[in-house]
Tab-separated table of C-alpha atoms in Angstrom:
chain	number	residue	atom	x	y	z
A	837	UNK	CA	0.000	0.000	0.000
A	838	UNK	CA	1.075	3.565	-1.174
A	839	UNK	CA	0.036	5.754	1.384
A	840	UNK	CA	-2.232	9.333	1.168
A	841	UNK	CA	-1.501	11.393	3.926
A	842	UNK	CA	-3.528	14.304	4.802
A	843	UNK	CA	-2.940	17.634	6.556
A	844	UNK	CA	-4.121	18.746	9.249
A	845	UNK	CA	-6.274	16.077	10.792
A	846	UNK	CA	-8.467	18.256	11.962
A	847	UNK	CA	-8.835	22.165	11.477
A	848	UNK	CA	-11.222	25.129	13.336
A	849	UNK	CA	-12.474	27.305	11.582
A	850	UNK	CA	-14.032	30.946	11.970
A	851	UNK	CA	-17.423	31.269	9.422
A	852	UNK	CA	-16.456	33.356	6.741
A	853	UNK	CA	-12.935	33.012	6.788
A	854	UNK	CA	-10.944	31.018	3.705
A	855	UNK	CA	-8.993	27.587	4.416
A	856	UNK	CA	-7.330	25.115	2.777
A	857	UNK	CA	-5.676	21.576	3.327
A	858	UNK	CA	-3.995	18.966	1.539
A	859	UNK	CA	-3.603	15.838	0.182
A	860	UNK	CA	0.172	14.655	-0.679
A	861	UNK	CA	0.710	11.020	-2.357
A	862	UNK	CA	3.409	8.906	-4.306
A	863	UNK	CA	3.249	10.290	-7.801
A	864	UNK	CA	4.362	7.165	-9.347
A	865	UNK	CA	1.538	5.589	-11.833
A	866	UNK	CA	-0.412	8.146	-11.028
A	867	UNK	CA	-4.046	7.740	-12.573
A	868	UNK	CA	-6.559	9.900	-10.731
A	869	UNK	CA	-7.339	11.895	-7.251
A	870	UNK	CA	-11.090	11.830	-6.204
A	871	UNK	CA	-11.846	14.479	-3.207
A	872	UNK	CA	-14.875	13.316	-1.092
A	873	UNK	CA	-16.753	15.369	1.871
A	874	UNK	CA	-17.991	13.302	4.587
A	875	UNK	CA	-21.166	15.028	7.188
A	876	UNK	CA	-22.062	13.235	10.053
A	877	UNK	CA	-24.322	10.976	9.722
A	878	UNK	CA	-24.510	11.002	6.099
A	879	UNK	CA	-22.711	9.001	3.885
A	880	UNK	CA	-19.059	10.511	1.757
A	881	UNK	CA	-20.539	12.299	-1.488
A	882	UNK	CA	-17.799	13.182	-4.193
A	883	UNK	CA	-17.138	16.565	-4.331
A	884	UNK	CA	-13.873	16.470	-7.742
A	885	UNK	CA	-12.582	13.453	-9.903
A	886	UNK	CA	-8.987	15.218	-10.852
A	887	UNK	CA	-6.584	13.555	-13.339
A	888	UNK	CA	-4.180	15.898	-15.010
A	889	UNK	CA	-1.403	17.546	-13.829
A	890	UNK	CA	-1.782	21.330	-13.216
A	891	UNK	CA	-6.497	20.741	-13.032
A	892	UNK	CA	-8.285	22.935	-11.096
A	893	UNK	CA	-11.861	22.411	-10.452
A	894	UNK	CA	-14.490	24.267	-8.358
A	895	UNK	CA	-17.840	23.524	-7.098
A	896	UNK	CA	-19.299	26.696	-5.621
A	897	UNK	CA	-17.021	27.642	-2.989
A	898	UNK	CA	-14.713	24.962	-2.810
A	899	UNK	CA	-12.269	24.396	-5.116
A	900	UNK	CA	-8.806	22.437	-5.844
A	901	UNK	CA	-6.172	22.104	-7.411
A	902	UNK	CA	-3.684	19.002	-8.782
A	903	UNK	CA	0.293	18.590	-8.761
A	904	UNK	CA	0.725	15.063	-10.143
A	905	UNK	CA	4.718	15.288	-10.951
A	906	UNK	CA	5.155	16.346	-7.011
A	907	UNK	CA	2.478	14.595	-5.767
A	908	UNK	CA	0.090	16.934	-3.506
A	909	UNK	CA	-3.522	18.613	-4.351
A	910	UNK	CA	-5.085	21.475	-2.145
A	911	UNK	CA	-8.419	22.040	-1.581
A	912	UNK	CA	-9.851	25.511	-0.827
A	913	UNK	CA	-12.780	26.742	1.037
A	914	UNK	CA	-13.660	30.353	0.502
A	915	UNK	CA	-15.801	32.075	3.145
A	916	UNK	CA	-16.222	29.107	5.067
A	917	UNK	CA	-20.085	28.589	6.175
A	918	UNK	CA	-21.564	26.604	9.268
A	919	UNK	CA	-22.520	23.459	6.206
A	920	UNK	CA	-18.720	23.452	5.235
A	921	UNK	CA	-18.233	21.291	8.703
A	922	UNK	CA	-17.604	18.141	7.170
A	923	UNK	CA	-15.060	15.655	7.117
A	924	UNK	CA	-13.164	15.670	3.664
A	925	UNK	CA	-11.221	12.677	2.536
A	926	UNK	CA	-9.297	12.286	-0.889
A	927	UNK	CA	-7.938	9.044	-2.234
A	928	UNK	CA	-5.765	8.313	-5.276
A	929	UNK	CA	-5.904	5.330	-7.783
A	930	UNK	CA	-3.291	3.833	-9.203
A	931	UNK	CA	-3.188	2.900	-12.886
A	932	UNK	CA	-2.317	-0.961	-12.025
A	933	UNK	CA	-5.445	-2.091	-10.305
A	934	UNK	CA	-7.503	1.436	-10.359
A	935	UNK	CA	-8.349	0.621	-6.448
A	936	UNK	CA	-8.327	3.661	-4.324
A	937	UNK	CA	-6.221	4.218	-1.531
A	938	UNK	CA	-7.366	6.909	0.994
A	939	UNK	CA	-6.621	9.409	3.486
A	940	UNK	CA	-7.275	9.690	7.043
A	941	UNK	CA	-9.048	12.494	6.677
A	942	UNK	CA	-9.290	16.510	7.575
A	943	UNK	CA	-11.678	17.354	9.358
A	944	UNK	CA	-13.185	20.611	9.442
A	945	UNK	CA	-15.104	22.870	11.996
A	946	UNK	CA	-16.416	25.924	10.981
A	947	UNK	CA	-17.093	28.133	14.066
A	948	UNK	CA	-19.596	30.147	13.586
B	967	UNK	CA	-33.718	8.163	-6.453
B	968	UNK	CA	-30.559	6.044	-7.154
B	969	UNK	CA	-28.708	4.988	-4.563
B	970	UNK	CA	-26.886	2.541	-2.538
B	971	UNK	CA	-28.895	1.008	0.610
B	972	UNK	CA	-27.117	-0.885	3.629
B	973	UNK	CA	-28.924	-2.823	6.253
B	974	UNK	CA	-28.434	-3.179	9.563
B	975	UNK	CA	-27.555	0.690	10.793
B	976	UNK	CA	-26.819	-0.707	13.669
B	977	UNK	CA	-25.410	-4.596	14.635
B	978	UNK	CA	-24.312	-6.665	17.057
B	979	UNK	CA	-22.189	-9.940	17.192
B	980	UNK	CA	-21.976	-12.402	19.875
B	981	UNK	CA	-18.410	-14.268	20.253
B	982	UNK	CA	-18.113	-16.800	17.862
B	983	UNK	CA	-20.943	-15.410	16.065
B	984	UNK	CA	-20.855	-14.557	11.723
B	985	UNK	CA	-22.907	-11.817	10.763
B	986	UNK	CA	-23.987	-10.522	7.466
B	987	UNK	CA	-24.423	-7.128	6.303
B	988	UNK	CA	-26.691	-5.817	3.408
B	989	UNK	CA	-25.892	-3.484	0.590
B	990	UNK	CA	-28.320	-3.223	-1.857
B	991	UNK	CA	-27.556	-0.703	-5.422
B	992	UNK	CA	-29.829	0.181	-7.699
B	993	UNK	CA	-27.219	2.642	-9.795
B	994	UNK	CA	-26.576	-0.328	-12.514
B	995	UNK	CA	-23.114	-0.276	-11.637
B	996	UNK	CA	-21.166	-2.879	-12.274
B	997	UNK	CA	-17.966	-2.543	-9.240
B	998	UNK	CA	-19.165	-2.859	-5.975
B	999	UNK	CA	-16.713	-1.946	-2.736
B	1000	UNK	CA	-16.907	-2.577	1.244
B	1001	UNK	CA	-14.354	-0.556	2.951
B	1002	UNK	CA	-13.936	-0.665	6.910
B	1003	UNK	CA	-13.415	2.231	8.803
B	1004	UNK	CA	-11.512	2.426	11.910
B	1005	UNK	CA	-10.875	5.883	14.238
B	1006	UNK	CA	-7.983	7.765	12.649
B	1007	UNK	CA	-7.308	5.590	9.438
B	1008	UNK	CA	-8.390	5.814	5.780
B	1009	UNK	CA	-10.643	3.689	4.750
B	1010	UNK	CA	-9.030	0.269	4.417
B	1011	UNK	CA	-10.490	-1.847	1.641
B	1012	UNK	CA	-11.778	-5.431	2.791
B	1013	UNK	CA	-13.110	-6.837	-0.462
B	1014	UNK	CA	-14.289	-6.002	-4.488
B	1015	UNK	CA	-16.285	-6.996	-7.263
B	1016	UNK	CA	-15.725	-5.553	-10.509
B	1017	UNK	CA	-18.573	-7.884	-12.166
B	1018	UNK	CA	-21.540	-10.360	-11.222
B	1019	UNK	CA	-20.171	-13.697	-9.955
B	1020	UNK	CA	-16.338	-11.907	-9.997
B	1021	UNK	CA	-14.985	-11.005	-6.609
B	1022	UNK	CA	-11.652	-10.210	-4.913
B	1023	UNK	CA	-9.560	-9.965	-1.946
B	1024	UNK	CA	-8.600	-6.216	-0.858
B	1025	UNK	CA	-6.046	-5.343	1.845
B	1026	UNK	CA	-7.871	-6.204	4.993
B	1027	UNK	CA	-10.097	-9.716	3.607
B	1028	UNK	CA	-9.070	-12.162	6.478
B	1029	UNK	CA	-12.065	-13.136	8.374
B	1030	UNK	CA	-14.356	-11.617	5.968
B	1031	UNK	CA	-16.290	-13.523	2.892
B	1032	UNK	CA	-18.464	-11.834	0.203
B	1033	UNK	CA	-20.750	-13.085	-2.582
B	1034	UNK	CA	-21.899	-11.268	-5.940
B	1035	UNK	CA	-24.870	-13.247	-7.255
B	1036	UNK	CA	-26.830	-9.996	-8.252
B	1037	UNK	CA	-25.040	-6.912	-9.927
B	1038	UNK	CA	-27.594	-5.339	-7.135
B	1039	UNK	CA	-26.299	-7.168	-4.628
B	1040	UNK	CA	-22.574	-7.430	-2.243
B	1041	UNK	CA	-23.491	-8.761	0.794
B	1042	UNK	CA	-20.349	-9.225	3.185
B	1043	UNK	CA	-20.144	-11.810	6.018
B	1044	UNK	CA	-18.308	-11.008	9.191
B	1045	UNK	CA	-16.831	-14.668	10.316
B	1046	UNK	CA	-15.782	-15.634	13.444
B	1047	UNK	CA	-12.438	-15.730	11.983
B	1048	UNK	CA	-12.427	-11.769	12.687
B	1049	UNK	CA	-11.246	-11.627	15.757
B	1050	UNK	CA	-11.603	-7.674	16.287
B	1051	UNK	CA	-14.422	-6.690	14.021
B	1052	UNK	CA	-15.880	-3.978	16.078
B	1053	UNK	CA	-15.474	-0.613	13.351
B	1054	UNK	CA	-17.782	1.118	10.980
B	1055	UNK	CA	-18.876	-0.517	7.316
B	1056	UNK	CA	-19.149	1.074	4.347
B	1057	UNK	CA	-20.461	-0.424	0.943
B	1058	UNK	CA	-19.271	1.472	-2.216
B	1059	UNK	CA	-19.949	1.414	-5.907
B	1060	UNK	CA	-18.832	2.229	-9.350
B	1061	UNK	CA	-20.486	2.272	-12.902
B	1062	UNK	CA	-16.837	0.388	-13.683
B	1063	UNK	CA	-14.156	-0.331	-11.870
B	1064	UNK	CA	-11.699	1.166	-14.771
B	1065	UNK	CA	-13.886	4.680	-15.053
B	1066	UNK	CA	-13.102	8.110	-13.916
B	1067	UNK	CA	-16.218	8.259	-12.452
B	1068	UNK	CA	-16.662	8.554	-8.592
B	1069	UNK	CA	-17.590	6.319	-6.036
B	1070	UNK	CA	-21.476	5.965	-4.232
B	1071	UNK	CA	-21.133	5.149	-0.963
B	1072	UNK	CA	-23.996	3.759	1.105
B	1073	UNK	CA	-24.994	4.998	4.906
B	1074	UNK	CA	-22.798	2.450	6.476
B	1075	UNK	CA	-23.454	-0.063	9.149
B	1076	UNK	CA	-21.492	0.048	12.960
B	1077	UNK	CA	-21.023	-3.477	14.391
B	1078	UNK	CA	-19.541	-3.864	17.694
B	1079	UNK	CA	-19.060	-7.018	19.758
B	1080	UNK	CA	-21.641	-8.182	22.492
């Protein structure tokens, strides 16, 4: 197993104010990077699919970006909101078996 | 709506005990996914299917068992052979297991030991 760390575990957050965190992985036979959000008691919904080196994608607020030759993406939360509180997990599949290996996890606290 | 249904929420095994947990998908996809979920770790992958009547070991399958009969259907069995199987289930899918496209994930189910 390849590991996906992510950073920080967990993060507080004032509403309204902009974060970010990251997800860092082995850039060898590198074949995607999916970015997940995770509420309690809900189940994980996909928030970006991200497969070429230098993609950005946003969904409203939230947005990130992909470094596949150094092996990180970011993801960005501008003027976080009390819904932002979420747990938000990426994983990366490999181009040998296309099975995903995840992250802990950051999880996220927006205080309002 | 689409979407992926597990059953139990909740269970319960007794020492010595196998239990089977539900997931149900009515998304037509063809890979199917349990993951286990433990406090502080990624989700560790316990088994696959990328195709009715096709299965296979992920990183975690000891003391687990699955069965794909149904492209509907991955129900996974919790053996006695699991000797700490107290965590947090989820059941995934895929439309393929090759695509770009993102995983479903179901509501989970929590098992802890009696």
């Amino acid at each position: 197993i390849l590991n996906v760390e992510q950073s920080p575990q967990s993060l507080h957050v004032q509403e309204g104010d902009s974060t970010n965190f990251t997800c860092s992985f082995p850039s060898s036979n590198f074949y995607a990077l999916h970015w997940y959000r995770w509420e309690t008691a809900k189940s994980p919904e996909a928030l970006f699919v991200m497969t070429l080196n230098g993609d950005e994608k946003k969904k409203g607020r939230i947005s990130a970006t992909l470094n596949t030759k150094e092996g990180y993406s970011y993801l960005y939360i501008k003027g976080s909101q009390p819904e932002d509180s979420a747990t938000y997990l990426c994983a990366r599949i490999m181009d040998s078996n296309y099975q995903l290996i995840w992250g802990a996890g950051t999880k996220l606290i927006i205080k309002p | 709506d689409g979407g992926i249904t597990q059953s139990p929420k909740y269970l319960f095994r007794k020492e010595g005990q196998n239990v089977t947990l539900s997931c149900e998908q009515n998304l037509n996809h063809d890979a199917m996914y349990w993951y286990r979920q433990d406090p502080g770790q990624g989700l560790r992958l316990i088994y696959y299917s990328q195709i009715v009547n096709d299965f296979q070991k992920g990183d975690i399958a000891e003391g687990y068992s699955v069965s794909r009969e149904k492209k509907e259907s991955f129900p996974l069995t919790v053996t006695s052979a699991q000797k700490n199987p107290t965590a947090f289930y989820l059941c995934a899918s895929r439309g393929r297991i090759d695509s770009n496209q993102p995983q479903h994930f179901g509501d989970g189910t929590r098992l802890s030991i009696l």
